[in-house]
Amino acid sequence: MAQNAKNTVPTKQNDQNRSYKKTPTALPDIQTLSALTTEPFVDTHTHLHYTLERLPNTFGIETFQDLKERYCPPNLEACINVLCDPLSFSSDEVFPGTYMDWKVMADTPFMYLSAGVHPHNAKDYNDYVEAQMLKILQHPKTVALGEIGLDYHYNNSPKDVQKQVLIRQIEQAKKLLKPIVIHTREAEEDTWDILTKYVPKDWKIHVHCFTDSPNFAKRLLDYFPNLYIGITGIITYGSAKNTQEVVRSIVPLNRILLETDAPYMTPGKLNRNKKSSDRITVSHSGMIPFIAQKIAEITKKDIDEIMRAARDNTRNMYGV
Ligand SMILES: [Zn+2]
């Protein structure tokens, strides 16, 4: 199937995509994050274990609960933490009892899980990795399979392998009746062909961190009635013309999900007028209101209306 035919146990050493470096960063205070809205919210796509891994020890954050209580506004209700590399599927054996351990994540009250092999890691997919992934998918806190998909921007795995691994995981999601989380970048035609061929029309689909063309968003929304478009902090960047246009004229409010994709894509406004030593370079779930604020600005609607719509959509998509 995938190139890696050996059923190896992933280890810290053979996982090249992991960064263990602490990143210099400031974090916004709770008042700043609470000022925009008091509507309850869910971060529908995040990797908070990487956020904790990157934060310097000086913050004294050792658990997900520490991060929530000390740095997130009280209206953060939940997050969906995404495990997308083979190493994280074995994290209960490799990093037992730490915030990298998926069982620790599942035991965290405000945290739900999604598990699937990212297209970057498709070359590492094998029967062993799949079995480890399926174990996590059996857990009652695991609400979806993903992120899975195609990424032709980086091509970290060969295109053919990416396609095979995507199809194989879609088949697993159908067996398990799990919603899917799709990562697609610069692969519109192949993503379209595979989704329309293998995924039932009424399936629940979250196309996360949407950055592709407005026309592609329209085709997806029209074809799949239960498909949602995920918007991250990228919408606040001047360069994100596609995403801004999708929000302005393509995606209706009842099809939007809010997500940070932390630790990446810190909303730009949080860094306005900040000196480099005060810059916020690591994001977390508490920053969602700044994404909603930008959507409100673009659509000329009230931020609370965006927040309420996204909260309803999260319930419909994930049952959370
Ligand atoms: Zn992600």
PDB file of C-alpha atoms and ligand atoms in Angstrom:
ATOM      1  CA  MET A   1       0.000   0.000   0.000  1.00  0.00           C
ATOM      2  CA  ALA A   2       2.062   2.988   1.143  1.00  0.00           C
ATOM      3  CA  GLN A   3       5.804   3.035   0.540  1.00  0.00           C
ATOM      4  CA  ASN A   4       6.682   2.102   4.086  1.00  0.00           C
ATOM      5  CA  ALA A   5       5.894  -1.587   3.962  1.00  0.00           C
ATOM      6  CA  LYS A   6       7.548  -2.305   7.317  1.00  0.00           C
ATOM      7  CA  ASN A   7       5.171  -2.247  10.246  1.00  0.00           C
ATOM      8  CA  THR A   8       7.514  -0.268  12.436  1.00  0.00           C
ATOM      9  CA  VAL A   9       6.620   1.251  15.764  1.00  0.00           C
ATOM     10  CA  PRO A  10       7.066   5.022  15.387  1.00  0.00           C
ATOM     11  CA  THR A  11       9.681   6.492  17.692  1.00  0.00           C
ATOM     12  CA  LYS A  12      10.796   9.983  18.530  1.00  0.00           C
ATOM     13  CA  GLN A  13      13.895   9.417  16.385  1.00  0.00           C
ATOM     14  CA  ASN A  14      12.223   8.304  13.160  1.00  0.00           C
ATOM     15  CA  ASP A  15       9.566  11.001  13.118  1.00  0.00           C
ATOM     16  CA  GLN A  16      11.203  13.824  11.176  1.00  0.00           C
ATOM     17  CA  ASN A  17       8.268  16.189  11.207  1.00  0.00           C
ATOM     18  CA  ARG A  18       8.336  16.878  14.917  1.00  0.00           C
ATOM     19  CA  SER A  19       9.828  20.047  16.297  1.00  0.00           C
ATOM     20  CA  TYR A  20      10.821  19.934  19.949  1.00  0.00           C
ATOM     21  CA  LYS A  21      12.047  23.508  20.055  1.00  0.00           C
ATOM     22  CA  LYS A  22      10.577  25.958  22.537  1.00  0.00           C
ATOM     23  CA  THR A  23       9.481  29.066  20.631  1.00  0.00           C
ATOM     24  CA  PRO A  24       9.969  32.599  21.957  1.00  0.00           C
ATOM     25  CA  THR A  25       6.483  34.075  22.321  1.00  0.00           C
ATOM     26  CA  ALA A  26       4.213  36.258  24.406  1.00  0.00           C
ATOM     27  CA  LEU A  27       0.605  35.234  25.153  1.00  0.00           C
ATOM     28  CA  PRO A  28      -2.402  37.580  25.240  1.00  0.00           C
ATOM     29  CA  ASP A  29      -4.096  38.047  28.620  1.00  0.00           C
ATOM     30  CA  ILE A  30      -7.605  36.772  29.298  1.00  0.00           C
ATOM     31  CA  GLN A  31      -9.069  40.312  29.300  1.00  0.00           C
ATOM     32  CA  THR A  32      -7.914  40.873  25.708  1.00  0.00           C
ATOM     33  CA  LEU A  33      -9.432  37.562  24.601  1.00  0.00           C
ATOM     34  CA  SER A  34     -12.676  38.159  26.543  1.00  0.00           C
ATOM     35  CA  ALA A  35     -13.301  41.691  25.288  1.00  0.00           C
ATOM     36  CA  LEU A  36     -14.876  40.868  21.916  1.00  0.00           C
ATOM     37  CA  THR A  37     -17.724  38.505  22.817  1.00  0.00           C
ATOM     38  CA  THR A  38     -19.195  36.453  25.651  1.00  0.00           C
ATOM     39  CA  GLU A  39     -20.853  33.888  23.357  1.00  0.00           C
ATOM     40  CA  PRO A  40     -19.771  30.302  24.116  1.00  0.00           C
ATOM     41  CA  PHE A  41     -17.457  28.708  21.531  1.00  0.00           C
ATOM     42  CA  VAL A  42     -15.603  25.564  20.496  1.00  0.00           C
ATOM     43  CA  ASP A  43     -12.238  25.440  18.720  1.00  0.00           C
ATOM     44  CA  THR A  44     -13.134  22.832  16.079  1.00  0.00           C
ATOM     45  CA  HIS A  45      -9.598  22.056  14.912  1.00  0.00           C
ATOM     46  CA  THR A  46      -6.475  22.432  16.990  1.00  0.00           C
ATOM     47  CA  HIS A  47      -3.266  20.675  18.001  1.00  0.00           C
ATOM     48  CA  LEU A  48      -2.924  21.888  21.596  1.00  0.00           C
ATOM     49  CA  HIS A  49      -0.263  19.279  22.442  1.00  0.00           C
ATOM     50  CA  TYR A  50       2.024  21.110  20.010  1.00  0.00           C
ATOM     51  CA  THR A  51       1.060  24.430  21.603  1.00  0.00           C
ATOM     52  CA  LEU A  52       2.140  23.101  25.006  1.00  0.00           C
ATOM     53  CA  GLU A  53       5.298  21.625  23.502  1.00  0.00           C
ATOM     54  CA  ARG A  54       6.294  24.980  21.991  1.00  0.00           C
ATOM     55  CA  LEU A  55       5.523  27.249  24.939  1.00  0.00           C
ATOM     56  CA  PRO A  56       8.582  28.209  26.972  1.00  0.00           C
ATOM     57  CA  ASN A  57       8.653  26.753  30.505  1.00  0.00           C
ATOM     58  CA  THR A  58       8.402  30.263  31.972  1.00  0.00           C
ATOM     59  CA  PHE A  59       4.632  30.177  31.369  1.00  0.00           C
ATOM     60  CA  GLY A  60       4.396  27.295  33.827  1.00  0.00           C
ATOM     61  CA  ILE A  61       1.747  25.530  31.733  1.00  0.00           C
ATOM     62  CA  GLU A  62       1.953  21.805  32.329  1.00  0.00           C
ATOM     63  CA  THR A  63      -1.520  20.606  31.439  1.00  0.00           C
ATOM     64  CA  PHE A  64      -4.304  21.478  28.994  1.00  0.00           C
ATOM     65  CA  GLN A  65      -6.375  22.513  31.994  1.00  0.00           C
ATOM     66  CA  ASP A  66      -3.627  25.016  33.025  1.00  0.00           C
ATOM     67  CA  LEU A  67      -3.765  26.565  29.564  1.00  0.00           C
ATOM     68  CA  LYS A  68      -7.561  26.798  29.619  1.00  0.00           C
ATOM     69  CA  GLU A  69      -7.869  28.224  33.130  1.00  0.00           C
ATOM     70  CA  ARG A  70      -5.025  30.722  32.952  1.00  0.00           C
ATOM     71  CA  TYR A  71      -4.944  31.852  29.319  1.00  0.00           C
ATOM     72  CA  CYS A  72      -8.350  31.191  27.692  1.00  0.00           C
ATOM     73  CA  PRO A  73     -11.578  33.185  28.118  1.00  0.00           C
ATOM     74  CA  PRO A  74     -14.289  31.467  30.187  1.00  0.00           C
ATOM     75  CA  ASN A  75     -16.594  31.134  27.169  1.00  0.00           C
ATOM     76  CA  LEU A  76     -14.266  28.525  25.597  1.00  0.00           C
ATOM     77  CA  GLU A  77     -16.380  25.378  26.053  1.00  0.00           C
ATOM     78  CA  ALA A  78     -14.406  22.705  24.235  1.00  0.00           C
ATOM     79  CA  CYS A  79     -11.860  21.931  21.572  1.00  0.00           C
ATOM     80  CA  ILE A  80     -11.322  19.158  19.056  1.00  0.00           C
ATOM     81  CA  ASN A  81      -7.690  18.162  19.294  1.00  0.00           C
ATOM     82  CA  VAL A  82      -6.369  16.615  16.097  1.00  0.00           C
ATOM     83  CA  LEU A  83      -3.846  13.759  16.037  1.00  0.00           C
ATOM     84  CA  CYS A  84      -2.454  13.507  12.525  1.00  0.00           C
ATOM     85  CA  ASP A  85       0.965  11.860  12.662  1.00  0.00           C
ATOM     86  CA  PRO A  86       1.733   8.177  13.274  1.00  0.00           C
ATOM     87  CA  LEU A  87       3.838   8.963  16.362  1.00  0.00           C
ATOM     88  CA  SER A  88       0.865  10.535  18.142  1.00  0.00           C
ATOM     89  CA  PHE A  89      -1.145   7.319  17.652  1.00  0.00           C
ATOM     90  CA  SER A  90       1.424   5.511  19.836  1.00  0.00           C
ATOM     91  CA  SER A  91       1.826   8.429  22.229  1.00  0.00           C
ATOM     92  CA  ASP A  92       0.329   6.451  25.133  1.00  0.00           C
ATOM     93  CA  GLU A  93       3.352   4.110  24.816  1.00  0.00           C
ATOM     94  CA  VAL A  94       6.022   6.647  23.783  1.00  0.00           C
ATOM     95  CA  PHE A  95       5.080   9.570  26.092  1.00  0.00           C
ATOM     96  CA  PRO A  96       2.863   7.944  28.774  1.00  0.00           C
ATOM     97  CA  GLY A  97       1.183  10.295  31.250  1.00  0.00           C
ATOM     98  CA  THR A  98       2.378  13.496  29.520  1.00  0.00           C
ATOM     99  CA  TYR A  99       0.375  16.017  27.489  1.00  0.00           C
ATOM    100  CA  MET A 100       1.609  14.217  24.346  1.00  0.00           C
ATOM    101  CA  ASP A 101      -0.235  11.028  25.461  1.00  0.00           C
ATOM    102  CA  TRP A 102      -3.562  10.753  23.590  1.00  0.00           C
ATOM    103  CA  LYS A 103      -5.167   9.090  26.610  1.00  0.00           C
ATOM    104  CA  VAL A 104      -4.287  12.137  28.728  1.00  0.00           C
ATOM    105  CA  MET A 105      -5.980  14.273  26.057  1.00  0.00           C
ATOM    106  CA  ALA A 106      -9.084  12.064  26.110  1.00  0.00           C
ATOM    107  CA  ASP A 107      -9.216  12.359  29.917  1.00  0.00           C
ATOM    108  CA  THR A 108      -9.153  16.187  29.695  1.00  0.00           C
ATOM    109  CA  PRO A 109     -12.795  17.254  30.230  1.00  0.00           C
ATOM    110  CA  PHE A 110     -12.964  20.017  27.609  1.00  0.00           C
ATOM    111  CA  MET A 111     -11.065  18.069  24.951  1.00  0.00           C
ATOM    112  CA  TYR A 112     -12.427  15.858  22.139  1.00  0.00           C
ATOM    113  CA  LEU A 113     -10.231  14.058  19.612  1.00  0.00           C
ATOM    114  CA  SER A 114      -9.946  13.434  15.903  1.00  0.00           C
ATOM    115  CA  ALA A 115      -7.385  11.014  14.457  1.00  0.00           C
ATOM    116  CA  GLY A 116      -6.165  10.439  10.897  1.00  0.00           C
ATOM    117  CA  VAL A 117      -2.931  10.423   8.898  1.00  0.00           C
ATOM    118  CA  HIS A 118      -2.123  13.850   7.390  1.00  0.00           C
ATOM    119  CA  PRO A 119      -1.120  13.856   3.699  1.00  0.00           C
ATOM    120  CA  HIS A 120       2.387  14.970   4.720  1.00  0.00           C
ATOM    121  CA  ASN A 121       2.743  11.645   6.574  1.00  0.00           C
ATOM    122  CA  ALA A 122       1.011   9.454   3.988  1.00  0.00           C
ATOM    123  CA  LYS A 123       4.325   7.774   3.130  1.00  0.00           C
ATOM    124  CA  ASP A 124       4.432   6.371   6.684  1.00  0.00           C
ATOM    125  CA  TYR A 125       0.973   4.768   6.517  1.00  0.00           C
ATOM    126  CA  ASN A 126       1.009   1.012   7.048  1.00  0.00           C
ATOM    127  CA  ASP A 127      -1.094  -1.696   8.702  1.00  0.00           C
ATOM    128  CA  TYR A 128       0.435  -1.057  12.109  1.00  0.00           C
ATOM    129  CA  VAL A 129      -0.189   2.698  11.955  1.00  0.00           C
ATOM    130  CA  GLU A 130      -3.740   2.038  10.805  1.00  0.00           C
ATOM    131  CA  ALA A 131      -4.378  -0.350  13.704  1.00  0.00           C
ATOM    132  CA  GLN A 132      -3.070   2.234  16.194  1.00  0.00           C
ATOM    133  CA  MET A 133      -5.282   4.898  14.608  1.00  0.00           C
ATOM    134  CA  LEU A 134      -8.353   2.633  14.756  1.00  0.00           C
ATOM    135  CA  LYS A 135      -7.746   2.089  18.481  1.00  0.00           C
ATOM    136  CA  ILE A 136      -8.065   5.857  19.069  1.00  0.00           C
ATOM    137  CA  LEU A 137     -11.121   6.026  16.819  1.00  0.00           C
ATOM    138  CA  GLN A 138     -12.889   3.529  19.114  1.00  0.00           C
ATOM    139  CA  HIS A 139     -12.611   5.929  22.065  1.00  0.00           C
ATOM    140  CA  PRO A 140     -15.915   7.670  22.910  1.00  0.00           C
ATOM    141  CA  LYS A 141     -14.194  11.103  22.969  1.00  0.00           C
ATOM    142  CA  THR A 142     -13.014  10.686  19.343  1.00  0.00           C
ATOM    143  CA  VAL A 143     -15.555  12.517  17.185  1.00  0.00           C
ATOM    144  CA  ALA A 144     -14.039  12.317  13.681  1.00  0.00           C
ATOM    145  CA  LEU A 145     -11.447  10.762  11.375  1.00  0.00           C
ATOM    146  CA  GLY A 146      -8.869  13.255  10.092  1.00  0.00           C
ATOM    147  CA  GLU A 147      -7.181  15.376   9.102  1.00  0.00           C
ATOM    148  CA  ILE A 148      -6.752  13.435   5.880  1.00  0.00           C
ATOM    149  CA  GLY A 149      -6.397  14.688   2.334  1.00  0.00           C
ATOM    150  CA  LEU A 150      -4.014  15.944  -0.328  1.00  0.00           C
ATOM    151  CA  ASP A 151      -1.315  18.605  -0.094  1.00  0.00           C
ATOM    152  CA  TYR A 152       0.405  19.363  -3.402  1.00  0.00           C
ATOM    153  CA  HIS A 153       2.005  22.539  -2.053  1.00  0.00           C
ATOM    154  CA  TYR A 154       4.653  20.721  -0.051  1.00  0.00           C
ATOM    155  CA  ASN A 155       4.400  17.217  -1.575  1.00  0.00           C
ATOM    156  CA  ASN A 156       6.024  15.727   1.528  1.00  0.00           C
ATOM    157  CA  SER A 157       4.640  12.392   0.362  1.00  0.00           C
ATOM    158  CA  PRO A 158       4.346  11.346  -3.328  1.00  0.00           C
ATOM    159  CA  LYS A 159       0.973  12.250  -4.897  1.00  0.00           C
ATOM    160  CA  ASP A 160      -0.016   8.652  -5.644  1.00  0.00           C
ATOM    161  CA  VAL A 161       0.671   7.626  -2.064  1.00  0.00           C
ATOM    162  CA  GLN A 162      -1.334  10.586  -0.756  1.00  0.00           C
ATOM    163  CA  LYS A 163      -4.298   9.555  -2.908  1.00  0.00           C
ATOM    164  CA  GLN A 164      -4.193   5.880  -1.875  1.00  0.00           C
ATOM    165  CA  VAL A 165      -3.914   6.741   1.808  1.00  0.00           C
ATOM    166  CA  LEU A 166      -6.785   9.241   1.580  1.00  0.00           C
ATOM    167  CA  ILE A 167      -9.058   6.657  -0.067  1.00  0.00           C
ATOM    168  CA  ARG A 168      -8.114   3.972   2.436  1.00  0.00           C
ATOM    169  CA  GLN A 169      -8.960   6.270   5.361  1.00  0.00           C
ATOM    170  CA  ILE A 170     -12.265   7.351   3.796  1.00  0.00           C
ATOM    171  CA  GLU A 171     -13.193   3.657   3.661  1.00  0.00           C
ATOM    172  CA  GLN A 172     -12.365   3.326   7.375  1.00  0.00           C
ATOM    173  CA  ALA A 173     -14.511   6.376   8.201  1.00  0.00           C
ATOM    174  CA  LYS A 174     -17.441   4.829   6.319  1.00  0.00           C
ATOM    175  CA  LYS A 175     -17.061   1.557   8.258  1.00  0.00           C
ATOM    176  CA  LEU A 176     -16.925   3.426  11.577  1.00  0.00           C
ATOM    177  CA  LEU A 177     -19.625   5.985  10.605  1.00  0.00           C
ATOM    178  CA  LYS A 178     -17.244   8.822  11.530  1.00  0.00           C
ATOM    179  CA  PRO A 179     -17.360  12.361  10.115  1.00  0.00           C
ATOM    180  CA  ILE A 180     -14.182  13.290   8.211  1.00  0.00           C
ATOM    181  CA  VAL A 181     -11.805  16.243   8.429  1.00  0.00           C
ATOM    182  CA  ILE A 182     -10.225  17.141   5.092  1.00  0.00           C
ATOM    183  CA  HIS A 183      -6.923  18.947   4.504  1.00  0.00           C
ATOM    184  CA  THR A 184      -6.654  20.044   0.878  1.00  0.00           C
ATOM    185  CA  ARG A 185      -4.113  22.419  -0.575  1.00  0.00           C
ATOM    186  CA  GLU A 186      -3.451  23.105  -4.249  1.00  0.00           C
ATOM    187  CA  ALA A 187      -5.015  19.759  -5.125  1.00  0.00           C
ATOM    188  CA  GLU A 188      -8.532  20.835  -6.096  1.00  0.00           C
ATOM    189  CA  GLU A 189      -9.236  18.434  -8.968  1.00  0.00           C
ATOM    190  CA  ASP A 190      -7.860  15.307  -7.277  1.00  0.00           C
ATOM    191  CA  THR A 191      -9.587  16.163  -3.976  1.00  0.00           C
ATOM    192  CA  TRP A 192     -12.865  16.731  -5.852  1.00  0.00           C
ATOM    193  CA  ASP A 193     -12.560  13.446  -7.775  1.00  0.00           C
ATOM    194  CA  ILE A 194     -11.836  11.383  -4.666  1.00  0.00           C
ATOM    195  CA  LEU A 195     -14.475  12.995  -2.432  1.00  0.00           C
ATOM    196  CA  THR A 196     -17.255  12.764  -5.027  1.00  0.00           C
ATOM    197  CA  LYS A 197     -16.320   9.178  -5.900  1.00  0.00           C
ATOM    198  CA  TYR A 198     -15.784   7.691  -2.419  1.00  0.00           C
ATOM    199  CA  VAL A 199     -17.650   9.837   0.136  1.00  0.00           C
ATOM    200  CA  PRO A 200     -21.459   9.533   0.365  1.00  0.00           C
ATOM    201  CA  LYS A 201     -23.176  12.816  -0.554  1.00  0.00           C
ATOM    202  CA  ASP A 202     -24.759  13.308   2.883  1.00  0.00           C
ATOM    203  CA  TRP A 203     -21.546  12.594   4.871  1.00  0.00           C
ATOM    204  CA  LYS A 204     -20.390  15.096   7.480  1.00  0.00           C
ATOM    205  CA  ILE A 205     -17.237  16.771   6.191  1.00  0.00           C
ATOM    206  CA  HIS A 206     -15.126  19.574   7.692  1.00  0.00           C
ATOM    207  CA  VAL A 207     -12.806  21.069   5.054  1.00  0.00           C
ATOM    208  CA  HIS A 208     -10.343  22.587   7.457  1.00  0.00           C
ATOM    209  CA  CYS A 209      -8.287  25.781   7.074  1.00  0.00           C
ATOM    210  CA  PHE A 210      -9.772  26.583   3.689  1.00  0.00           C
ATOM    211  CA  THR A 211      -7.319  28.501   1.446  1.00  0.00           C
ATOM    212  CA  ASP A 212      -8.222  27.241  -2.046  1.00  0.00           C
ATOM    213  CA  SER A 213     -10.314  29.003  -4.702  1.00  0.00           C
ATOM    214  CA  PRO A 214     -13.802  30.417  -4.048  1.00  0.00           C
ATOM    215  CA  ASN A 215     -15.080  28.365  -6.982  1.00  0.00           C
ATOM    216  CA  PHE A 216     -13.853  25.152  -5.327  1.00  0.00           C
ATOM    217  CA  ALA A 217     -15.603  26.105  -2.062  1.00  0.00           C
ATOM    218  CA  LYS A 218     -18.826  26.683  -3.997  1.00  0.00           C
ATOM    219  CA  ARG A 219     -18.666  23.321  -5.778  1.00  0.00           C
ATOM    220  CA  LEU A 220     -18.064  21.501  -2.490  1.00  0.00           C
ATOM    221  CA  LEU A 221     -20.844  23.309  -0.616  1.00  0.00           C
ATOM    222  CA  ASP A 222     -23.330  22.724  -3.435  1.00  0.00           C
ATOM    223  CA  TYR A 223     -22.535  19.024  -3.821  1.00  0.00           C
ATOM    224  CA  PHE A 224     -22.250  17.969  -0.156  1.00  0.00           C
ATOM    225  CA  PRO A 225     -25.151  19.304   1.973  1.00  0.00           C
ATOM    226  CA  ASN A 226     -23.402  18.476   5.274  1.00  0.00           C
ATOM    227  CA  LEU A 227     -20.004  19.933   4.398  1.00  0.00           C
ATOM    228  CA  TYR A 228     -18.574  22.805   6.468  1.00  0.00           C
ATOM    229  CA  ILE A 229     -15.773  25.235   5.666  1.00  0.00           C
ATOM    230  CA  GLY A 230     -13.223  25.786   8.458  1.00  0.00           C
ATOM    231  CA  ILE A 231     -11.821  29.300   8.882  1.00  0.00           C
ATOM    232  CA  THR A 232      -8.580  29.882  10.806  1.00  0.00           C
ATOM    233  CA  GLY A 233      -6.584  32.961  11.814  1.00  0.00           C
ATOM    234  CA  ILE A 234      -5.252  32.987   8.258  1.00  0.00           C
ATOM    235  CA  ILE A 235      -8.317  35.085   7.347  1.00  0.00           C
ATOM    236  CA  THR A 236      -6.766  38.015   9.231  1.00  0.00           C
ATOM    237  CA  TYR A 237      -3.707  38.058   6.940  1.00  0.00           C
ATOM    238  CA  GLY A 238      -3.544  40.505   4.033  1.00  0.00           C
ATOM    239  CA  SER A 239      -2.366  37.684   1.774  1.00  0.00           C
ATOM    240  CA  ALA A 240      -5.436  35.473   2.392  1.00  0.00           C
ATOM    241  CA  LYS A 241      -7.452  36.808  -0.554  1.00  0.00           C
ATOM    242  CA  ASN A 242      -9.094  33.452  -1.389  1.00  0.00           C
ATOM    243  CA  THR A 243     -10.261  32.822   2.165  1.00  0.00           C
ATOM    244  CA  GLN A 244     -11.601  36.371   2.521  1.00  0.00           C
ATOM    245  CA  GLU A 245     -13.513  36.070  -0.756  1.00  0.00           C
ATOM    246  CA  VAL A 246     -14.957  32.688   0.317  1.00  0.00           C
ATOM    247  CA  VAL A 247     -16.269  34.284   3.520  1.00  0.00           C
ATOM    248  CA  ARG A 248     -17.485  37.436   1.752  1.00  0.00           C
ATOM    249  CA  SER A 249     -19.492  35.806  -1.029  1.00  0.00           C
ATOM    250  CA  ILE A 250     -19.500  31.991  -0.999  1.00  0.00           C
ATOM    251  CA  VAL A 251     -20.040  30.315   2.355  1.00  0.00           C
ATOM    252  CA  PRO A 252     -23.334  30.985   4.194  1.00  0.00           C
ATOM    253  CA  LEU A 253     -23.182  31.400   7.980  1.00  0.00           C
ATOM    254  CA  ASN A 254     -24.775  27.999   8.545  1.00  0.00           C
ATOM    255  CA  ARG A 255     -21.800  26.271   6.874  1.00  0.00           C
ATOM    256  CA  ILE A 256     -18.876  27.936   8.740  1.00  0.00           C
ATOM    257  CA  LEU A 257     -16.694  26.430  11.486  1.00  0.00           C
ATOM    258  CA  LEU A 258     -14.180  28.397  13.564  1.00  0.00           C
ATOM    259  CA  GLU A 259     -10.794  26.802  14.202  1.00  0.00           C
ATOM    260  CA  THR A 260      -7.358  27.957  15.326  1.00  0.00           C
ATOM    261  CA  ASP A 261      -5.243  25.088  13.894  1.00  0.00           C
ATOM    262  CA  ALA A 262      -2.977  25.952  16.850  1.00  0.00           C
ATOM    263  CA  PRO A 263      -0.077  26.318  17.346  1.00  0.00           C
ATOM    264  CA  TYR A 264      -0.086  27.840  13.842  1.00  0.00           C
ATOM    265  CA  MET A 265      -1.720  30.962  12.351  1.00  0.00           C
ATOM    266  CA  THR A 266      -2.027  33.375  15.264  1.00  0.00           C
ATOM    267  CA  PRO A 267      -4.678  35.996  14.350  1.00  0.00           C
ATOM    268  CA  GLY A 268      -2.868  39.106  13.059  1.00  0.00           C
ATOM    269  CA  LYS A 269      -4.700  41.632  15.221  1.00  0.00           C
ATOM    270  CA  LEU A 270      -3.189  40.184  18.376  1.00  0.00           C
ATOM    271  CA  ASN A 271       0.188  41.348  17.122  1.00  0.00           C
ATOM    272  CA  ARG A 272      -0.761  44.873  16.098  1.00  0.00           C
ATOM    273  CA  ASN A 273       1.834  47.411  17.320  1.00  0.00           C
ATOM    274  CA  LYS A 274       3.726  44.758  19.228  1.00  0.00           C
ATOM    275  CA  LYS A 275       7.498  44.927  19.564  1.00  0.00           C
ATOM    276  CA  SER A 276       9.269  41.757  18.516  1.00  0.00           C
ATOM    277  CA  SER A 277       9.880  40.668  22.124  1.00  0.00           C
ATOM    278  CA  ASP A 278       6.107  40.905  22.792  1.00  0.00           C
ATOM    279  CA  ARG A 279       5.042  39.136  19.626  1.00  0.00           C
ATOM    280  CA  ILE A 280       2.641  36.224  19.884  1.00  0.00           C
ATOM    281  CA  THR A 281       3.969  33.419  17.719  1.00  0.00           C
ATOM    282  CA  VAL A 282       2.159  30.433  19.282  1.00  0.00           C
ATOM    283  CA  SER A 283      -1.635  30.260  19.082  1.00  0.00           C
ATOM    284  CA  HIS A 284      -4.216  28.448  21.228  1.00  0.00           C
ATOM    285  CA  SER A 285      -7.984  27.841  21.389  1.00  0.00           C
ATOM    286  CA  GLY A 286      -8.717  31.026  23.332  1.00  0.00           C
ATOM    287  CA  MET A 287      -7.976  33.121  20.222  1.00  0.00           C
ATOM    288  CA  ILE A 288     -11.127  32.055  18.314  1.00  0.00           C
ATOM    289  CA  PRO A 289     -12.983  35.391  18.944  1.00  0.00           C
ATOM    290  CA  PHE A 290     -10.369  37.214  16.840  1.00  0.00           C
ATOM    291  CA  ILE A 291     -11.201  34.973  13.864  1.00  0.00           C
ATOM    292  CA  ALA A 292     -14.944  35.611  14.362  1.00  0.00           C
ATOM    293  CA  GLN A 293     -14.266  39.351  14.565  1.00  0.00           C
ATOM    294  CA  LYS A 294     -12.602  39.332  11.131  1.00  0.00           C
ATOM    295  CA  ILE A 295     -15.480  37.312   9.645  1.00  0.00           C
ATOM    296  CA  ALA A 296     -17.926  39.828  11.165  1.00  0.00           C
ATOM    297  CA  GLU A 297     -15.981  42.693   9.605  1.00  0.00           C
ATOM    298  CA  ILE A 298     -15.928  41.061   6.148  1.00  0.00           C
ATOM    299  CA  THR A 299     -19.610  40.021   6.180  1.00  0.00           C
ATOM    300  CA  LYS A 300     -20.756  43.246   7.910  1.00  0.00           C
ATOM    301  CA  LYS A 301     -22.518  41.211  10.586  1.00  0.00           C
ATOM    302  CA  ASP A 302     -22.393  41.216  14.355  1.00  0.00           C
ATOM    303  CA  ILE A 303     -19.648  39.096  15.945  1.00  0.00           C
ATOM    304  CA  ASP A 304     -22.170  37.422  18.284  1.00  0.00           C
ATOM    305  CA  GLU A 305     -24.191  36.272  15.276  1.00  0.00           C
ATOM    306  CA  ILE A 306     -21.057  34.645  13.804  1.00  0.00           C
ATOM    307  CA  MET A 307     -20.237  33.006  17.133  1.00  0.00           C
ATOM    308  CA  ARG A 308     -23.766  31.592  17.565  1.00  0.00           C
ATOM    309  CA  ALA A 309     -23.894  30.246  14.010  1.00  0.00           C
ATOM    310  CA  ALA A 310     -20.501  28.577  14.392  1.00  0.00           C
ATOM    311  CA  ARG A 311     -21.575  27.070  17.723  1.00  0.00           C
ATOM    312  CA  ASP A 312     -24.715  25.569  16.121  1.00  0.00           C
ATOM    313  CA  ASN A 313     -22.708  24.262  13.164  1.00  0.00           C
ATOM    314  CA  THR A 314     -20.243  22.570  15.535  1.00  0.00           C
ATOM    315  CA  ARG A 315     -23.136  20.733  17.190  1.00  0.00           C
ATOM    316  CA  ASN A 316     -24.446  19.592  13.802  1.00  0.00           C
ATOM    317  CA  MET A 317     -21.033  18.521  12.489  1.00  0.00           C
ATOM    318  CA  TYR A 318     -19.475  16.928  15.587  1.00  0.00           C
ATOM    319  CA  GLY A 319     -22.268  16.508  18.147  1.00  0.00           C
ATOM    320  CA  VAL A 320     -20.176  18.704  20.475  1.00  0.00           C
TER     321      VAL A 320
HETATM  322 ZN    ZN B   1      -4.416  20.830  11.537  1.00  0.00          ZN
END
